[in-house]
Tab-separated table of C-alpha atoms in Angstrom:
chain	number	residue	atom	x	y	z
A	27	MET	CA	45.230	18.843	11.740
A	28	THR	CA	44.924	17.838	8.116
A	29	ARG	CA	45.225	20.447	5.400
A	30	SER	CA	43.591	20.397	1.988
A	31	LEU	CA	45.628	21.021	-1.126
A	32	ASP	CA	43.101	21.577	-3.900
A	33	VAL	CA	43.272	22.642	-7.530
A	34	CYS	CA	40.648	24.794	-9.206
A	35	LEU	CA	41.122	23.961	-12.879
A	36	THR	CA	39.474	27.081	-14.332
A	37	PRO	CA	38.080	30.389	-13.029
A	38	ALA	CA	34.599	29.114	-13.957
A	39	LEU	CA	34.903	26.600	-11.095
A	40	ILE	CA	35.957	29.080	-8.383
A	41	PRO	CA	32.338	29.361	-7.115
A	42	LEU	CA	32.546	25.664	-6.145
A	43	TYR	CA	35.147	26.498	-3.484
A	44	ASN	CA	34.778	28.474	-0.278
A	45	VAL	CA	37.768	30.636	-1.111
A	46	GLU	CA	37.508	32.244	2.335
A	47	ASP	CA	38.941	28.988	3.731
A	48	TYR	CA	42.035	29.022	1.553
A	49	ILE	CA	45.319	30.618	0.800
A	50	VAL	CA	44.973	31.005	-2.970
A	51	VAL	CA	47.792	30.783	-5.489
A	52	VAL	CA	46.846	32.311	-8.835
A	53	ILE	CA	48.505	30.704	-11.849
A	54	ASP	CA	48.675	32.039	-15.407
A	55	ILE	CA	51.949	30.675	-16.716
A	56	PHE	CA	51.674	32.083	-20.271
A	57	ARG	CA	52.198	34.873	-19.300
A	58	ALA	CA	50.566	37.064	-16.667
A	59	THR	CA	51.758	35.492	-13.425
A	60	SER	CA	55.240	34.821	-14.810
A	61	SER	CA	55.538	38.497	-15.724
A	62	ILE	CA	54.139	39.613	-12.352
A	63	CYS	CA	56.736	37.522	-10.506
A	64	TYR	CA	59.475	38.935	-12.716
A	65	GLY	CA	58.274	42.518	-12.329
A	66	ILE	CA	58.018	42.365	-8.547
A	67	GLU	CA	61.461	40.729	-8.390
A	68	ASN	CA	62.808	43.565	-10.517
A	69	GLY	CA	61.640	46.260	-8.143
A	70	ALA	CA	58.192	47.244	-9.372
A	71	GLU	CA	56.646	49.020	-6.392
A	72	ALA	CA	53.311	47.383	-7.085
A	73	ILE	CA	51.268	45.751	-9.825
A	74	ILE	CA	47.564	46.578	-9.838
A	75	PRO	CA	45.417	43.946	-11.550
A	76	VAL	CA	42.226	45.332	-13.062
A	77	SER	CA	39.478	43.525	-14.971
A	78	GLU	CA	38.764	45.906	-17.807
A	79	VAL	CA	40.864	47.736	-20.369
A	80	GLU	CA	38.941	50.916	-19.484
A	81	GLU	CA	39.886	50.667	-15.796
A	82	CYS	CA	43.487	50.323	-16.869
A	83	ALA	CA	43.281	53.363	-19.169
A	84	ALA	CA	41.801	55.463	-16.345
A	85	TYR	CA	45.181	55.387	-14.568
A	86	ARG	CA	46.728	57.379	-17.386
A	87	GLU	CA	45.489	60.576	-15.751
A	88	LYS	CA	47.152	59.760	-12.438
A	89	GLY	CA	50.614	60.616	-13.682
A	90	PRO	CA	53.846	59.207	-15.049
A	91	GLY	CA	54.426	56.838	-12.104
A	92	TYR	CA	51.991	54.382	-13.653
A	93	LEU	CA	52.806	52.019	-16.471
A	94	LEU	CA	49.754	50.731	-18.264
A	95	ALA	CA	49.752	47.123	-19.415
A	96	ALA	CA	46.841	45.627	-21.326
A	97	GLU	CA	46.665	42.294	-23.090
A	98	ARG	CA	43.720	40.666	-24.845
A	99	ASN	CA	43.909	37.296	-26.584
A	100	GLY	CA	47.680	37.307	-26.395
A	101	GLU	CA	48.314	40.747	-27.898
A	102	VAL	CA	49.130	44.195	-26.511
A	103	VAL	CA	46.043	46.396	-26.709
A	104	SER	CA	46.689	49.351	-28.992
A	105	GLY	CA	47.605	52.549	-27.124
A	106	PHE	CA	49.066	50.825	-24.030
A	107	ASP	CA	52.664	50.804	-22.788
A	108	PHE	CA	52.897	47.046	-22.971
A	109	GLY	CA	51.061	43.763	-22.419
A	110	ASN	CA	52.151	40.750	-20.440
A	111	SER	CA	55.402	39.745	-22.080
A	112	PRO	CA	57.959	39.139	-19.308
A	113	PHE	CA	60.532	41.104	-21.308
A	114	SER	CA	58.498	44.233	-20.532
A	115	TYR	CA	59.047	43.688	-16.816
A	116	THR	CA	62.814	44.230	-16.594
A	117	ALA	CA	64.345	46.399	-13.861
A	118	GLU	CA	65.059	49.140	-16.408
A	119	LYS	CA	61.383	49.428	-17.180
A	120	VAL	CA	59.558	48.735	-13.921
A	121	ALA	CA	61.845	49.533	-10.942
A	122	GLY	CA	60.094	52.015	-8.663
A	123	LYS	CA	57.005	52.090	-10.868
A	124	THR	CA	53.459	50.883	-10.408
A	125	VAL	CA	52.163	48.739	-13.259
A	126	VAL	CA	48.415	48.635	-13.906
A	127	LEU	CA	47.693	45.349	-15.651
A	128	THR	CA	44.695	43.803	-17.332
A	129	THR	CA	44.947	40.413	-19.056
A	130	THR	CA	42.507	37.959	-20.612
A	131	ASN	CA	42.695	35.229	-18.021
A	132	GLY	CA	45.038	35.996	-15.133
A	133	THR	CA	43.410	39.118	-13.740
A	134	HIS	CA	39.996	37.450	-14.132
A	135	ALA	CA	41.112	34.602	-11.866
A	136	LEU	CA	42.551	37.073	-9.366
A	137	HIS	CA	39.340	39.032	-9.096
A	138	LEU	CA	37.184	35.950	-8.613
A	139	SER	CA	39.507	34.838	-5.775
A	140	ARG	CA	39.296	38.138	-3.878
A	141	LYS	CA	37.687	36.711	-0.735
A	142	ALA	CA	40.536	34.293	-0.065
A	143	ARG	CA	42.439	34.433	3.243
A	144	LYS	CA	45.446	35.487	1.221
A	145	ILE	CA	46.291	35.594	-2.487
A	146	VAL	CA	49.785	35.000	-3.809
A	147	ILE	CA	51.136	34.668	-7.327
A	148	GLY	CA	52.902	31.606	-8.663
A	149	SER	CA	54.990	30.747	-11.705
A	150	PHE	CA	57.906	28.483	-12.563
A	151	LEU	CA	60.113	31.533	-11.984
A	152	ASN	CA	59.444	31.584	-8.213
A	153	ILE	CA	58.238	28.023	-7.586
A	154	THR	CA	60.656	26.890	-4.880
A	155	SER	CA	60.428	30.132	-2.956
A	156	LEU	CA	56.637	29.942	-3.182
A	157	CYS	CA	56.505	26.329	-2.019
A	158	THR	CA	58.837	26.976	0.905
A	159	TRP	CA	56.514	29.738	2.038
A	160	LEU	CA	53.341	27.689	1.483
A	161	ARG	CA	54.738	24.807	3.506
A	162	ALA	CA	55.288	27.129	6.464
A	163	GLN	CA	51.708	28.456	6.493
A	164	GLN	CA	48.660	27.101	8.330
A	165	GLY	CA	45.414	26.043	6.669
A	166	ASN	CA	44.207	24.988	3.253
A	167	ILE	CA	45.734	25.840	-0.090
A	168	LEU	CA	43.876	26.324	-3.367
A	169	LEU	CA	45.837	26.508	-6.604
A	170	VAL	CA	43.704	28.497	-9.070
A	171	CYS	CA	44.504	27.954	-12.734
A	172	ALA	CA	43.610	30.944	-14.896
A	173	GLY	CA	43.192	28.649	-17.879
A	174	TRP	CA	42.122	29.914	-21.269
A	175	GLN	CA	38.796	31.707	-21.676
A	176	ASN	CA	37.410	30.017	-18.584
A	177	ASN	CA	38.408	26.558	-19.739
A	178	PHE	CA	41.177	24.148	-18.657
A	179	ASN	CA	44.683	24.520	-20.052
A	180	LEU	CA	47.657	22.234	-19.711
A	181	GLU	CA	50.365	24.728	-18.750
A	182	ASP	CA	48.619	26.093	-15.661
A	183	THR	CA	47.546	22.627	-14.557
A	184	LEU	CA	51.062	21.265	-15.047
A	185	PHE	CA	52.438	24.046	-12.870
A	186	ALA	CA	49.838	23.240	-10.187
A	187	GLY	CA	51.123	19.664	-10.388
A	188	ALA	CA	54.688	20.907	-9.909
A	189	VAL	CA	53.687	22.793	-6.744
A	190	ILE	CA	51.918	19.684	-5.439
A	191	GLU	CA	55.087	17.688	-6.126
A	192	GLN	CA	56.978	19.936	-3.693
A	193	LEU	CA	54.232	19.990	-1.042
A	194	LYS	CA	52.535	16.608	-1.125
A	195	ASN	CA	54.560	14.714	1.473
A	196	ASN	CA	53.455	17.077	4.228
A	197	GLY	CA	50.156	15.463	5.183
A	198	PHE	CA	47.980	17.337	2.706
A	199	ILE	CA	44.746	15.815	1.417
A	200	LEU	CA	44.478	16.220	-2.372
A	201	ASP	CA	41.203	16.587	-4.264
A	202	ASP	CA	40.698	14.858	-7.625
A	203	PRO	CA	41.920	17.814	-9.719
A	204	ALA	CA	45.058	17.962	-7.567
A	205	ILE	CA	45.718	14.242	-8.083
A	206	ALA	CA	45.257	14.693	-11.828
A	207	ALA	CA	47.494	17.780	-11.962
A	208	ASN	CA	50.275	15.981	-10.139
A	209	ASP	CA	49.956	12.925	-12.375
A	210	LEU	CA	50.175	15.126	-15.469
A	211	PHE	CA	53.299	16.703	-13.999
A	212	GLN	CA	54.853	13.231	-13.715
A	213	ILE	CA	54.324	12.800	-17.452
A	214	GLY	CA	55.634	16.217	-18.401
A	215	LYS	CA	58.327	16.947	-15.839
A	216	ASN	CA	61.367	15.697	-17.712
A	217	ASP	CA	60.757	18.072	-20.596
A	218	ILE	CA	58.051	20.563	-19.772
A	219	SER	CA	58.693	22.642	-22.857
A	220	HIS	CA	58.305	19.651	-25.146
A	221	TYR	CA	55.249	18.433	-23.257
A	222	LEU	CA	53.532	21.778	-23.569
A	223	SER	CA	54.399	22.188	-27.220
A	224	LYS	CA	51.471	19.923	-28.038
A	225	THR	CA	48.883	22.121	-26.315
A	226	SER	CA	46.387	24.232	-28.161
A	227	HIS	CA	47.423	27.347	-26.242
A	228	GLY	CA	51.085	26.747	-27.076
A	229	GLU	CA	50.036	26.631	-30.700
A	230	ARG	CA	48.120	29.891	-30.313
A	231	LEU	CA	51.102	31.577	-28.671
A	232	ARG	CA	53.494	30.302	-31.310
A	233	LYS	CA	51.343	31.924	-33.934
A	234	LEU	CA	51.714	35.211	-32.065
A	235	GLY	CA	55.495	34.889	-32.432
A	236	ILE	CA	56.286	34.734	-28.746
A	237	GLU	CA	58.291	31.538	-28.493
A	238	LYS	CA	60.926	33.441	-26.504
A	239	ASP	CA	58.333	34.434	-23.927
A	240	ILE	CA	57.299	30.811	-23.531
A	241	GLU	CA	60.886	29.710	-23.057
A	242	PHE	CA	61.400	32.503	-20.512
A	243	CYS	CA	58.288	31.573	-18.520
A	244	LEU	CA	59.433	27.958	-18.138
A	245	GLN	CA	62.661	28.863	-16.322
A	246	ILE	CA	62.694	27.410	-12.814
A	247	ASP	CA	63.726	29.486	-9.787
A	248	LEU	CA	64.959	32.517	-11.665
A	249	THR	CA	63.355	34.656	-8.923
A	250	THR	CA	62.535	34.465	-5.211
A	251	ALA	CA	60.006	37.275	-4.697
A	252	ILE	CA	56.446	36.208	-3.904
A	253	PRO	CA	53.840	38.725	-5.074
A	254	VAL	CA	50.953	39.006	-2.595
A	255	LEU	CA	47.681	40.888	-2.919
A	256	ASP	CA	47.529	43.775	-0.432
A	257	GLY	CA	44.244	45.600	-0.850
A	258	GLU	CA	44.050	46.152	-4.578
A	259	LYS	CA	47.782	45.950	-5.217
A	260	LEU	CA	50.188	43.101	-5.732
A	261	VAL	CA	53.348	43.814	-3.748
A	262	LYS	CA	56.382	41.874	-2.624
A	263	LEU	CA	55.686	39.595	0.333
A	264	VAL	CA	58.066	40.459	3.174
B	1	MET	CA	37.892	17.752	-43.157
B	2	THR	CA	39.322	17.809	-39.641
B	3	ARG	CA	37.155	16.813	-36.716
B	4	SER	CA	37.437	18.044	-33.141
B	5	LEU	CA	37.514	15.584	-30.272
B	6	ASP	CA	36.989	17.651	-27.131
B	7	VAL	CA	36.450	16.906	-23.470
B	8	CYS	CA	34.204	18.960	-21.217
B	9	LEU	CA	35.582	18.192	-17.751
B	10	THR	CA	32.492	19.164	-15.747
B	11	PRO	CA	28.875	20.173	-16.459
B	12	ALA	CA	29.778	23.678	-15.237
B	13	LEU	CA	31.893	24.104	-18.370
B	14	ILE	CA	29.241	23.001	-20.894
B	15	PRO	CA	28.296	26.655	-21.631
B	16	LEU	CA	31.819	27.119	-23.040
B	17	TYR	CA	31.011	24.764	-25.913
B	18	ASN	CA	28.584	25.192	-28.806
B	19	VAL	CA	26.991	21.836	-28.134
B	20	GLU	CA	24.912	22.232	-31.296
B	21	ASP	CA	28.118	21.498	-33.223
B	22	TYR	CA	28.808	18.191	-31.519
B	23	ILE	CA	27.788	14.634	-31.026
B	24	VAL	CA	27.878	14.496	-27.213
B	25	VAL	CA	28.819	11.459	-25.150
B	26	VAL	CA	27.624	11.767	-21.545
B	27	ILE	CA	29.840	10.027	-18.991
B	28	ASP	CA	29.027	9.252	-15.361
B	29	ILE	CA	30.979	6.091	-14.679
B	30	PHE	CA	30.035	5.722	-10.980
B	31	ARG	CA	27.253	4.882	-11.682
B	32	ALA	CA	24.523	6.476	-13.791
B	33	THR	CA	25.789	5.923	-17.326
B	34	SER	CA	27.105	2.442	-16.513
B	35	SER	CA	23.669	1.488	-15.232
B	36	ILE	CA	21.927	3.085	-18.219
B	37	CYS	CA	24.100	1.063	-20.622
B	38	TYR	CA	23.377	-2.110	-18.669
B	39	GLY	CA	19.646	-1.416	-18.468
B	40	ILE	CA	19.263	-0.702	-22.179
B	41	GLU	CA	21.323	-3.808	-22.984
B	42	ASN	CA	18.997	-5.829	-20.756
B	43	GLY	CA	15.873	-4.814	-22.623
B	44	ALA	CA	14.594	-1.735	-20.826
B	45	GLU	CA	12.237	-0.143	-23.336
B	46	ALA	CA	13.486	3.319	-22.391
B	47	ILE	CA	15.156	5.244	-19.611
B	48	ILE	CA	13.845	8.743	-18.998
B	49	PRO	CA	16.358	11.049	-17.332
B	50	VAL	CA	14.743	13.791	-15.243
B	51	SER	CA	16.393	16.544	-13.198
B	52	GLU	CA	14.340	16.543	-10.032
B	53	VAL	CA	13.174	13.898	-7.587
B	54	GLU	CA	9.669	15.395	-7.824
B	55	GLU	CA	9.565	14.940	-11.611
B	56	CYS	CA	10.532	11.339	-11.104
B	57	ALA	CA	7.827	10.808	-8.465
B	58	ALA	CA	5.196	12.273	-10.802
B	59	TYR	CA	5.509	9.176	-13.024
B	60	ARG	CA	4.116	7.011	-10.216
B	61	GLU	CA	0.610	7.923	-11.287
B	62	LYS	CA	1.205	6.825	-14.872
B	63	GLY	CA	0.990	3.140	-14.017
B	64	PRO	CA	3.018	0.022	-13.283
B	65	GLY	CA	5.005	0.158	-16.538
B	66	TYR	CA	7.308	2.755	-14.965
B	67	LEU	CA	10.107	1.959	-12.561
B	68	LEU	CA	11.187	4.963	-10.532
B	69	ALA	CA	14.895	5.375	-9.820
B	70	ALA	CA	16.201	8.241	-7.711
B	71	GLU	CA	19.674	8.744	-6.326
B	72	ARG	CA	21.106	11.655	-4.399
B	73	ASN	CA	24.677	11.791	-3.094
B	74	GLY	CA	25.164	8.109	-3.789
B	75	GLU	CA	22.069	6.767	-2.008
B	76	VAL	CA	18.606	5.597	-3.082
B	77	VAL	CA	16.056	8.270	-2.215
B	78	SER	CA	13.541	6.905	0.277
B	79	GLY	CA	10.273	5.763	-1.329
B	80	PHE	CA	11.763	4.946	-4.749
B	81	ASP	CA	12.113	1.556	-6.461
B	82	PHE	CA	15.871	1.905	-6.756
B	83	GLY	CA	18.766	4.271	-7.423
B	84	ASN	CA	21.620	3.905	-9.862
B	85	SER	CA	23.268	0.662	-8.804
B	86	PRO	CA	23.846	-1.414	-11.959
B	87	PHE	CA	22.537	-4.481	-10.106
B	88	SER	CA	19.089	-2.871	-10.227
B	89	TYR	CA	19.199	-2.889	-14.026
B	90	THR	CA	19.162	-6.642	-14.697
B	91	ALA	CA	16.880	-8.167	-17.355
B	92	GLU	CA	14.617	-9.587	-14.629
B	93	LYS	CA	13.927	-6.112	-13.340
B	94	VAL	CA	13.932	-3.832	-16.369
B	95	ALA	CA	13.058	-5.857	-19.523
B	96	GLY	CA	10.096	-4.246	-21.246
B	97	LYS	CA	9.866	-1.485	-18.645
B	98	THR	CA	10.514	2.224	-18.750
B	99	VAL	CA	12.817	3.493	-16.015
B	100	VAL	CA	12.476	7.111	-14.876
B	101	LEU	CA	15.839	8.127	-13.443
B	102	THR	CA	17.175	11.108	-11.555
B	103	THR	CA	20.766	11.193	-10.289
B	104	THR	CA	23.046	13.779	-8.712
B	105	ASN	CA	25.407	14.317	-11.609
B	106	GLY	CA	24.583	12.227	-14.677
B	107	THR	CA	21.111	13.523	-15.471
B	108	HIS	CA	22.335	17.078	-14.815
B	109	ALA	CA	24.991	16.686	-17.530
B	110	LEU	CA	22.427	15.195	-19.907
B	111	HIS	CA	20.024	18.079	-19.511
B	112	LEU	CA	22.699	20.713	-20.045
B	113	SER	CA	23.723	18.934	-23.279
B	114	ARG	CA	20.215	18.852	-24.734
B	115	LYS	CA	20.968	21.006	-27.776
B	116	ALA	CA	23.649	18.678	-29.106
B	117	ARG	CA	23.344	17.163	-32.596
B	118	LYS	CA	22.975	13.807	-30.882
B	119	ILE	CA	23.494	12.538	-27.341
B	120	VAL	CA	24.713	9.054	-26.584
B	121	ILE	CA	25.694	7.364	-23.337
B	122	GLY	CA	29.136	5.935	-22.618
B	123	SER	CA	30.679	3.676	-19.994
B	124	PHE	CA	33.404	1.062	-19.821
B	125	LEU	CA	30.635	-1.506	-20.317
B	126	ASN	CA	29.985	-0.432	-23.929
B	127	ILE	CA	33.236	1.380	-24.803
B	128	THR	CA	34.320	-0.514	-27.913
B	129	SER	CA	30.850	-0.559	-29.410
B	130	LEU	CA	30.545	3.167	-28.696
B	131	CYS	CA	33.924	3.996	-30.248
B	132	THR	CA	33.220	1.939	-33.348
B	133	TRP	CA	30.035	3.925	-33.843
B	134	LEU	CA	31.694	7.293	-33.107
B	135	ARG	CA	34.434	6.591	-35.626
B	136	ALA	CA	31.830	6.049	-38.331
B	137	GLN	CA	30.039	9.360	-37.718
B	138	GLN	CA	30.699	12.771	-39.273
B	139	GLY	CA	31.518	15.936	-37.339
B	140	ASN	CA	32.860	16.891	-33.940
B	141	ILE	CA	32.664	14.860	-30.754
B	142	LEU	CA	32.373	16.235	-27.217
B	143	LEU	CA	32.887	13.905	-24.270
B	144	VAL	CA	30.975	15.410	-21.333
B	145	CYS	CA	32.112	14.275	-17.892
B	146	ALA	CA	29.340	14.449	-15.306
B	147	GLY	CA	31.933	14.857	-12.571
B	148	TRP	CA	30.985	15.319	-8.938
B	149	GLN	CA	28.826	18.249	-7.903
B	150	ASN	CA	29.889	20.240	-10.946
B	151	ASN	CA	33.585	19.649	-10.350
B	152	PHE	CA	36.176	17.437	-12.056
B	153	ASN	CA	36.476	13.792	-11.112
B	154	LEU	CA	39.084	11.251	-12.108
B	155	GLU	CA	36.888	8.324	-13.120
B	156	ASP	CA	34.883	10.185	-15.776
B	157	THR	CA	37.998	11.889	-17.126
B	158	LEU	CA	39.887	8.596	-17.271
B	159	PHE	CA	37.047	7.080	-19.283
B	160	ALA	CA	37.119	10.056	-21.659
B	161	GLY	CA	40.831	9.320	-22.044
B	162	ALA	CA	40.043	5.683	-22.859
B	163	VAL	CA	37.636	6.749	-25.608
B	164	ILE	CA	40.268	9.105	-27.024
B	165	GLU	CA	42.754	6.230	-27.014
B	166	GLN	CA	40.479	4.304	-29.395
B	167	LEU	CA	39.703	7.294	-31.615
B	168	LYS	CA	42.805	9.463	-31.696
B	169	ASN	CA	44.582	8.073	-34.746
B	170	ASN	CA	41.764	9.099	-37.046
B	171	GLY	CA	42.765	12.692	-37.716
B	172	PHE	CA	40.946	14.270	-34.776
B	173	ILE	CA	42.173	17.541	-33.256
B	174	LEU	CA	42.234	17.295	-29.447
B	175	ASP	CA	41.672	20.228	-27.101
B	176	ASP	CA	43.757	20.600	-23.915
B	177	PRO	CA	41.295	18.722	-21.673
B	178	ALA	CA	41.292	15.864	-24.215
B	179	ILE	CA	45.103	15.723	-24.210
B	180	ALA	CA	45.093	15.675	-20.408
B	181	ALA	CA	42.392	12.993	-20.231
B	182	ASN	CA	44.296	10.747	-22.615
B	183	ASP	CA	47.557	11.266	-20.697
B	184	LEU	CA	45.832	10.352	-17.427
B	185	PHE	CA	44.517	7.229	-19.125
B	186	GLN	CA	48.112	6.259	-20.006
B	187	ILE	CA	48.945	6.403	-16.297
B	188	GLY	CA	45.882	4.497	-15.153
B	189	LYS	CA	45.203	2.034	-17.953
B	190	ASN	CA	47.090	-0.976	-16.672
B	191	ASP	CA	45.074	-1.096	-13.473
B	192	ILE	CA	42.142	1.292	-13.641
B	193	SER	CA	40.584	-0.026	-10.451
B	194	HIS	CA	43.775	0.551	-8.484
B	195	TYR	CA	44.327	3.960	-10.059
B	196	LEU	CA	40.833	5.108	-9.143
B	197	SER	CA	41.043	3.759	-5.614
B	198	LYS	CA	42.950	6.901	-4.683
B	199	THR	CA	40.205	9.280	-5.791
B	200	SER	CA	38.034	11.178	-3.373
B	201	HIS	CA	34.868	9.917	-5.041
B	202	GLY	CA	36.076	6.321	-4.816
B	203	GLU	CA	36.533	6.936	-1.119
B	204	ARG	CA	33.009	8.350	-0.850
B	205	LEU	CA	31.561	5.361	-2.689
B	206	ARG	CA	33.493	2.899	-0.565
B	207	LYS	CA	31.951	4.437	2.517
B	208	LEU	CA	28.540	3.794	0.994
B	209	GLY	CA	29.413	0.097	0.802
B	210	ILE	CA	29.195	-0.217	-2.950
B	211	GLU	CA	32.564	-1.663	-3.850
B	212	LYS	CA	30.785	-4.316	-5.944
B	213	ASP	CA	29.118	-1.602	-8.008
B	214	ILE	CA	32.494	0.015	-8.670
B	215	GLU	CA	34.008	-3.286	-9.754
B	216	PHE	CA	30.993	-3.910	-11.997
B	217	CYS	CA	31.212	-0.478	-13.645
B	218	LEU	CA	34.870	-1.016	-14.584
B	219	GLN	CA	34.188	-4.108	-16.709
B	220	ILE	CA	35.142	-3.504	-20.306
B	221	ASP	CA	32.847	-4.468	-23.195
B	222	LEU	CA	30.285	-6.377	-21.165
B	223	THR	CA	27.603	-4.808	-23.402
B	224	THR	CA	27.194	-3.547	-26.955
B	225	ALA	CA	24.013	-1.436	-26.816
B	226	ILE	CA	24.472	2.330	-27.239
B	227	PRO	CA	21.798	4.356	-25.448
B	228	VAL	CA	20.784	7.430	-27.459
B	229	LEU	CA	18.520	10.315	-26.478
B	230	ASP	CA	15.338	10.301	-28.570
B	231	GLY	CA	13.155	13.203	-27.499
B	232	GLU	CA	13.093	12.874	-23.736
B	233	LYS	CA	13.890	9.168	-23.636
B	234	LEU	CA	17.086	7.188	-23.801
B	235	VAL	CA	16.550	4.226	-26.092
B	236	LYS	CA	18.707	1.659	-27.831
B	237	LEU	CA	20.471	3.037	-30.922
B	238	VAL	CA	19.550	0.911	-33.930
């Protein structure tokens, strides 16, 4: 049986796919899904993605076991424990805790994908572990790029292309966005950091002074944990 | 003053742009905008893009000066003079006539772009003429890919990348989709026909038996006319 390996380039295009037919991988390289992978690897009990800052704040009353993380347009929202910098997701900070997270793009993509057969989280940090698992599953795979404000961005698409690179010789049928993503990866793969430095989002993030975050998020196979959505929580896939 | 050169990858993403701020180029390489360029070059008085088959049919009562063209999912709709094969837009057929055209993707993109400062039509057939004109204008440019059923396709994006190739050394700022489109063009440019043969849409069109149309639509600079939207009609830019 043939399997489809498709790429949804922005959350705005999710309605074009029957997500029920897919295992979905949500991708928000700078920085939500990189930080989620790192946090789950470092022993966070769970990460709860919520859409709104208010939903996130509501967890404050539930006690000290919850860390509240809120990011909008690349910055920590005032009054929250932290945003989506991976350096906030170290073992010292998150082990044994539940993080409630709202971000501009990543949690939006997650929520729109809710009806998928299964939702997992991808980043360069866990790419090989993720691809090994994906290869062993049955059925179609949809790589959902969180993008930037509902539009296409290069970093998420390039990562989708990197996943396709590891999976493509297994009889998958690629849709046009998947072909494009993989071709872009061919152009960027020898120096991803340099390739992405020309993007508009990279420029935005540089202005926010988070070059170290960017560098961190482009590390390959630093982790092996695969975060999976279980009800409303992201937990470690076992 | 800097100018933006942006690419809207599918009609579904048009709402993300303030089209009022742009000169829009509508792109539907296989086959609507290629045929429109060819028809205007060959003396069609005007081409009227309409959204629905019924709107197109309504022109039947207006007399023999109107040719009715309707395409859905790559095929001529039964009862219409023709669809969007470029071979239907020869001088013998269209000179002095007004063509009323509805297509799956191209006219959809046109209608969603209506508020733009100006709307022109692009295809490989008129690319150099189009780019020469674009270079001489003021303000921002948005290349709108008609795509396939509201999703990304390779052929329209590759053409956007070809336009960017001709324009990019004139101080334009490119958004991420524009960077990606131009990079894909670098991969495909030496043999566009071969590159596109791997696309899903190319496969669909091959099944419809229109390989000759595809070959025709990939000819570069066969024409010089630039179709421009004037009210509800596409006419020759003078």
